[in-house]
């Protein structure tokens, strides 16, 4: 086949790679612009869960969290107030809409809210919060509801506030301070990406959920995503924001300056606080210029150590033009290639065809491990750097095998391998998922120790954003089993803590890990966080039961 013959180009680099064992695969991406990396999990915990009619499991919080009795229950007078304030459109009580807003993306967490409010501007957000605070009505800020830790849905009957109608781009300055975008918090990430594309710029943030997630949600979760390696975290690129406190006070911190050292930089409190301190209503963000070239290599290494060394080499040789460095281990690769996930019959996802009409992805997956590797030179100026890097990596034995995408379709098919993992895991049965930051040199030790710890009862599958030191650890079992869970937790949290990692690399704490924060933060730090929460939200109405342990917040 033509495309395999094209592999000769890379083959010239070395005659070393052969049919060796492929243990680890790495995706290196230069400035990719593709949607990718679904992060999903289906994480029922048997004795906490019940099964719905749709076959989904819902986390029942009743056994772990108790409704705060100080919170009021919504009354007809409250509904009348909100209708007067927002009009009929802004007050949603429809059962179907509420069902969707009460259920998280994974189908893992489910609340029972009877009210969804949709304000159209900051003033309305302010009035809503002021009223809720005076009535002691608990609220949940919700964006695109793509969060993965149970933070975006109510736990009980909290009022859901979604700023999705606030979706105006307010300004874009590409002349004076190059690339500063100011927009309302309800803008969908993908729409911002499209807008900027027309202007010759890109968002410093990209993630698989971009078609649904809102910039307000991204900021509130301090989302990491696929460009963090190159453009850094939102703590760096968000220049300012506007947020509404629990009592309705509007904090205007919507600066567009690169430098401003006038006192405490309060905007950082709202970046990553998951709606527990205020509702983000506007965002000012620095966006980089669009780059002309996108090249992706999909490489096989013989072990994790080679993969890790490859990352260091890539950083040295490719420097700032490296935008993503992902990895998946051989169990992840076999899983994604052995499931029928890539077929059309599954989830309506299209099979990826090459230009000869062949199923590119499945050929690729089956062929790549032992006999093939594949390359294509696009002629981009960066391709020379990439080729030089690959030549060196192959000659030094770091890379055993690999393919280079020859066009955007093939590039996306590489990303589909990575993107297919979460769903492949769900298809394989029950999956326990952990999102961890760990020192690179220790990262895979956890995977191996977990394999020993779990034994044959479950399969341990690892992948993640290696370039950011972020491991997605998945324990895949035929069914949910208390014995398996008992082997995973608290082991995984203790191991992470002992190695000074973080129990949440990019997804936040939400409801899932609110009570586990002490594994990553000292008691003094958590205490200061609780004090800040109490100062800004004394009644605790904003996203209760999330982020911080409820026990701490109920203390005087
Ligand atoms: C397929 C898929 C891929 C993903 N990939 C990544 C990834 O690569 N990197 C990553 O970091 N995450 C990823 N995620 C997780 C998720 O998409 C991000 O956390 C995202 O930033 C959430 O945005 P959202 O608008 O959906 O927020 P929601 O899920 O609605 O809310 C998330 C949290 O933010 C709060 N919140 C939302 N809007 C506001 C607001 N305006 N003001 C105050 N608080 C608010 C909520 O209360 C909640 O605590 C992925 C999720 C999916 C489903």
PDB file of C-alpha atoms and ligand atoms in Angstrom, residues 36-40 105 140-148 150-153 161-163 185-186 205-210 212-226 270 273-276 278-281 419 465 472 506-507 510 543 546-547, ligand 1:
ATOM      1  CA  UNK A  36      -8.862  15.353  21.107  1.00  0.00           C
ATOM      2  CA  UNK A  37      -8.435  13.512  24.241  1.00  0.00           C
ATOM      3  CA  UNK A  38     -11.690  12.569  25.676  1.00  0.00           C
ATOM      4  CA  UNK A  39     -11.427  12.123  29.299  1.00  0.00           C
ATOM      5  CA  UNK A  40     -14.312  10.178  30.509  1.00  0.00           C
ATOM      6  CA  UNK A 105     -21.036  14.002  31.626  1.00  0.00           C
ATOM      7  CA  UNK A 140     -24.252  25.279  41.611  1.00  0.00           C
ATOM      8  CA  UNK A 141     -22.516  27.264  38.860  1.00  0.00           C
ATOM      9  CA  UNK A 142     -22.635  25.134  35.732  1.00  0.00           C
ATOM     10  CA  UNK A 143     -20.884  25.672  32.406  1.00  0.00           C
ATOM     11  CA  UNK A 144     -20.818  23.019  29.680  1.00  0.00           C
ATOM     12  CA  UNK A 145     -21.202  20.290  32.311  1.00  0.00           C
ATOM     13  CA  UNK A 146     -18.187  18.391  30.994  1.00  0.00           C
ATOM     14  CA  UNK A 147     -16.346  18.289  34.324  1.00  0.00           C
ATOM     15  CA  UNK A 148     -15.163  14.871  35.448  1.00  0.00           C
ATOM     16  CA  UNK A 150     -18.857  15.721  40.041  1.00  0.00           C
ATOM     17  CA  UNK A 151     -18.374  19.477  40.542  1.00  0.00           C
ATOM     18  CA  UNK A 152     -20.824  20.793  37.962  1.00  0.00           C
ATOM     19  CA  UNK A 153     -24.051  19.128  39.069  1.00  0.00           C
ATOM     20  CA  UNK A 161     -26.952  28.731  37.450  1.00  0.00           C
ATOM     21  CA  UNK A 162     -25.674  28.501  33.899  1.00  0.00           C
ATOM     22  CA  UNK A 163     -24.200  31.569  32.190  1.00  0.00           C
ATOM     23  CA  UNK A 185     -17.932  33.488  30.531  1.00  0.00           C
ATOM     24  CA  UNK A 186     -20.606  31.528  28.664  1.00  0.00           C
ATOM     25  CA  UNK A 205      -6.129  26.086  25.648  1.00  0.00           C
ATOM     26  CA  UNK A 206      -7.609  23.158  23.738  1.00  0.00           C
ATOM     27  CA  UNK A 207      -9.393  20.079  25.008  1.00  0.00           C
ATOM     28  CA  UNK A 208     -11.589  17.264  23.804  1.00  0.00           C
ATOM     29  CA  UNK A 209     -14.685  18.787  25.370  1.00  0.00           C
ATOM     30  CA  UNK A 210     -14.249  22.100  23.515  1.00  0.00           C
ATOM     31  CA  UNK A 212     -19.453  21.998  24.962  1.00  0.00           C
ATOM     32  CA  UNK A 213     -17.273  23.484  27.673  1.00  0.00           C
ATOM     33  CA  UNK A 214     -17.457  27.204  28.405  1.00  0.00           C
ATOM     34  CA  UNK A 215     -14.528  29.516  28.990  1.00  0.00           C
ATOM     35  CA  UNK A 216     -15.984  30.312  32.436  1.00  0.00           C
ATOM     36  CA  UNK A 217     -15.917  26.588  33.232  1.00  0.00           C
ATOM     37  CA  UNK A 218     -12.375  26.287  31.857  1.00  0.00           C
ATOM     38  CA  UNK A 219     -11.178  29.125  34.045  1.00  0.00           C
ATOM     39  CA  UNK A 220     -13.041  27.815  37.078  1.00  0.00           C
ATOM     40  CA  UNK A 221     -11.427  24.386  36.701  1.00  0.00           C
ATOM     41  CA  UNK A 222      -8.050  25.786  35.586  1.00  0.00           C
ATOM     42  CA  UNK A 223      -8.348  23.309  32.724  1.00  0.00           C
ATOM     43  CA  UNK A 224      -5.060  21.917  31.453  1.00  0.00           C
ATOM     44  CA  UNK A 225      -5.729  20.308  28.098  1.00  0.00           C
ATOM     45  CA  UNK A 226      -3.499  19.811  25.130  1.00  0.00           C
ATOM     46  CA  UNK A 270     -11.166  32.203  40.980  1.00  0.00           C
ATOM     47  CA  UNK A 273     -11.753  27.239  42.564  1.00  0.00           C
ATOM     48  CA  UNK A 274     -14.519  25.288  40.796  1.00  0.00           C
ATOM     49  CA  UNK A 275     -17.319  27.738  41.469  1.00  0.00           C
ATOM     50  CA  UNK A 276     -16.843  27.642  45.211  1.00  0.00           C
ATOM     51  CA  UNK A 278     -17.866  33.141  42.971  1.00  0.00           C
ATOM     52  CA  UNK A 279     -19.383  32.963  39.520  1.00  0.00           C
ATOM     53  CA  UNK A 280     -17.013  33.994  36.738  1.00  0.00           C
ATOM     54  CA  UNK A 281     -18.870  36.265  34.323  1.00  0.00           C
ATOM     55  CA  UNK A 419      -9.275   9.914  22.126  1.00  0.00           C
ATOM     56  CA  UNK A 465      -0.128  14.098  29.227  1.00  0.00           C
ATOM     57  CA  UNK A 472      -4.361   9.047  33.787  1.00  0.00           C
ATOM     58  CA  UNK A 506      -6.236  18.962  35.885  1.00  0.00           C
ATOM     59  CA  UNK A 507      -9.793  17.894  36.646  1.00  0.00           C
ATOM     60  CA  UNK A 510     -15.274  18.521  42.810  1.00  0.00           C
ATOM     61  CA  UNK A 543     -21.212  24.877  45.192  1.00  0.00           C
ATOM     62  CA  UNK A 546     -17.342  20.358  46.714  1.00  0.00           C
ATOM     63  CA  UNK A 547     -13.596  21.172  46.739  1.00  0.00           C
TER      64      UNK A 547
HETATM   65  C1  LIG B   1     -14.149  14.578  26.421  1.00  0.00           C
HETATM   66  C2  LIG B   1     -13.558  15.378  27.530  1.00  0.00           C
HETATM   67  C3  LIG B   1     -12.239  15.763  27.463  1.00  0.00           C
HETATM   68  C4  LIG B   1     -11.671  16.540  28.480  1.00  0.00           C
HETATM   69  N1  LIG B   1     -10.366  16.900  28.384  1.00  0.00           N
HETATM   70  C5  LIG B   1      -9.826  17.648  29.356  1.00  0.00           C
HETATM   71  C6  LIG B   1      -8.465  18.038  29.283  1.00  0.00           C
HETATM   72  O1  LIG B   1      -7.743  17.697  28.353  1.00  0.00           O
HETATM   73  N2  LIG B   1      -7.991  18.813  30.291  1.00  0.00           N
HETATM   74  C7  LIG B   1      -8.771  19.210  31.332  1.00  0.00           C
HETATM   75  O2  LIG B   1      -8.286  19.936  32.212  1.00  0.00           O
HETATM   76  N3  LIG B   1     -10.053  18.829  31.434  1.00  0.00           N
HETATM   77  C8  LIG B   1     -10.592  18.056  30.484  1.00  0.00           C
HETATM   78  N4  LIG B   1     -11.889  17.679  30.584  1.00  0.00           N
HETATM   79  C9  LIG B   1     -12.706  18.100  31.754  1.00  0.00           C
HETATM   80  C10 LIG B   1     -13.587  19.358  31.474  1.00  0.00           C
HETATM   81  O3  LIG B   1     -13.882  19.470  30.126  1.00  0.00           O
HETATM   82  C11 LIG B   1     -12.918  20.634  31.956  1.00  0.00           C
HETATM   83  O4  LIG B   1     -12.819  20.586  33.350  1.00  0.00           O
HETATM   84  C12 LIG B   1     -13.659  21.927  31.549  1.00  0.00           C
HETATM   85  O5  LIG B   1     -12.830  23.036  31.839  1.00  0.00           O
HETATM   86  C13 LIG B   1     -15.008  22.119  32.231  1.00  0.00           C
HETATM   87  O6  LIG B   1     -15.684  23.200  31.619  1.00  0.00           O
HETATM   88  P1  LIG B   1     -17.284  23.290  31.650  1.00  0.00           P
HETATM   89  O7  LIG B   1     -17.711  24.551  31.032  1.00  0.00           O
HETATM   90  O8  LIG B   1     -17.858  22.049  31.068  1.00  0.00           O
HETATM   91  O9  LIG B   1     -17.556  23.346  33.202  1.00  0.00           O
HETATM   92  P2  LIG B   1     -18.546  22.476  34.078  1.00  0.00           P
HETATM   93  O10 LIG B   1     -18.242  21.032  33.896  1.00  0.00           O
HETATM   94  O11 LIG B   1     -19.932  22.892  33.842  1.00  0.00           O
HETATM   95  O12 LIG B   1     -18.114  22.926  35.540  1.00  0.00           O
HETATM   96  C14 LIG B   1     -16.860  22.557  36.059  1.00  0.00           C
HETATM   97  C15 LIG B   1     -16.653  23.277  37.388  1.00  0.00           C
HETATM   98  O13 LIG B   1     -16.549  24.673  37.170  1.00  0.00           O
HETATM   99  C16 LIG B   1     -17.606  25.382  37.827  1.00  0.00           C
HETATM  100  N5  LIG B   1     -18.065  26.426  36.906  1.00  0.00           N
HETATM  101  C17 LIG B   1     -18.502  26.277  35.629  1.00  0.00           C
HETATM  102  N6  LIG B   1     -18.762  27.488  35.090  1.00  0.00           N
HETATM  103  C18 LIG B   1     -18.489  28.413  36.042  1.00  0.00           C
HETATM  104  C19 LIG B   1     -18.530  29.835  36.098  1.00  0.00           C
HETATM  105  N7  LIG B   1     -18.917  30.580  35.057  1.00  0.00           N
HETATM  106  N8  LIG B   1     -18.173  30.448  37.249  1.00  0.00           N
HETATM  107  C20 LIG B   1     -17.774  29.728  38.319  1.00  0.00           C
HETATM  108  N9  LIG B   1     -17.716  28.389  38.319  1.00  0.00           N
HETATM  109  C21 LIG B   1     -18.054  27.734  37.192  1.00  0.00           C
HETATM  110  C22 LIG B   1     -18.645  24.343  38.159  1.00  0.00           C
HETATM  111  O14 LIG B   1     -19.368  24.677  39.325  1.00  0.00           O
HETATM  112  C23 LIG B   1     -17.800  23.100  38.351  1.00  0.00           C
HETATM  113  O15 LIG B   1     -17.290  23.064  39.655  1.00  0.00           O
HETATM  114  C24 LIG B   1     -12.466  16.901  29.590  1.00  0.00           C
HETATM  115  C25 LIG B   1     -13.794  16.501  29.659  1.00  0.00           C
HETATM  116  C26 LIG B   1     -14.338  15.750  28.656  1.00  0.00           C
HETATM  117  C27 LIG B   1     -15.773  15.358  28.762  1.00  0.00           C
END
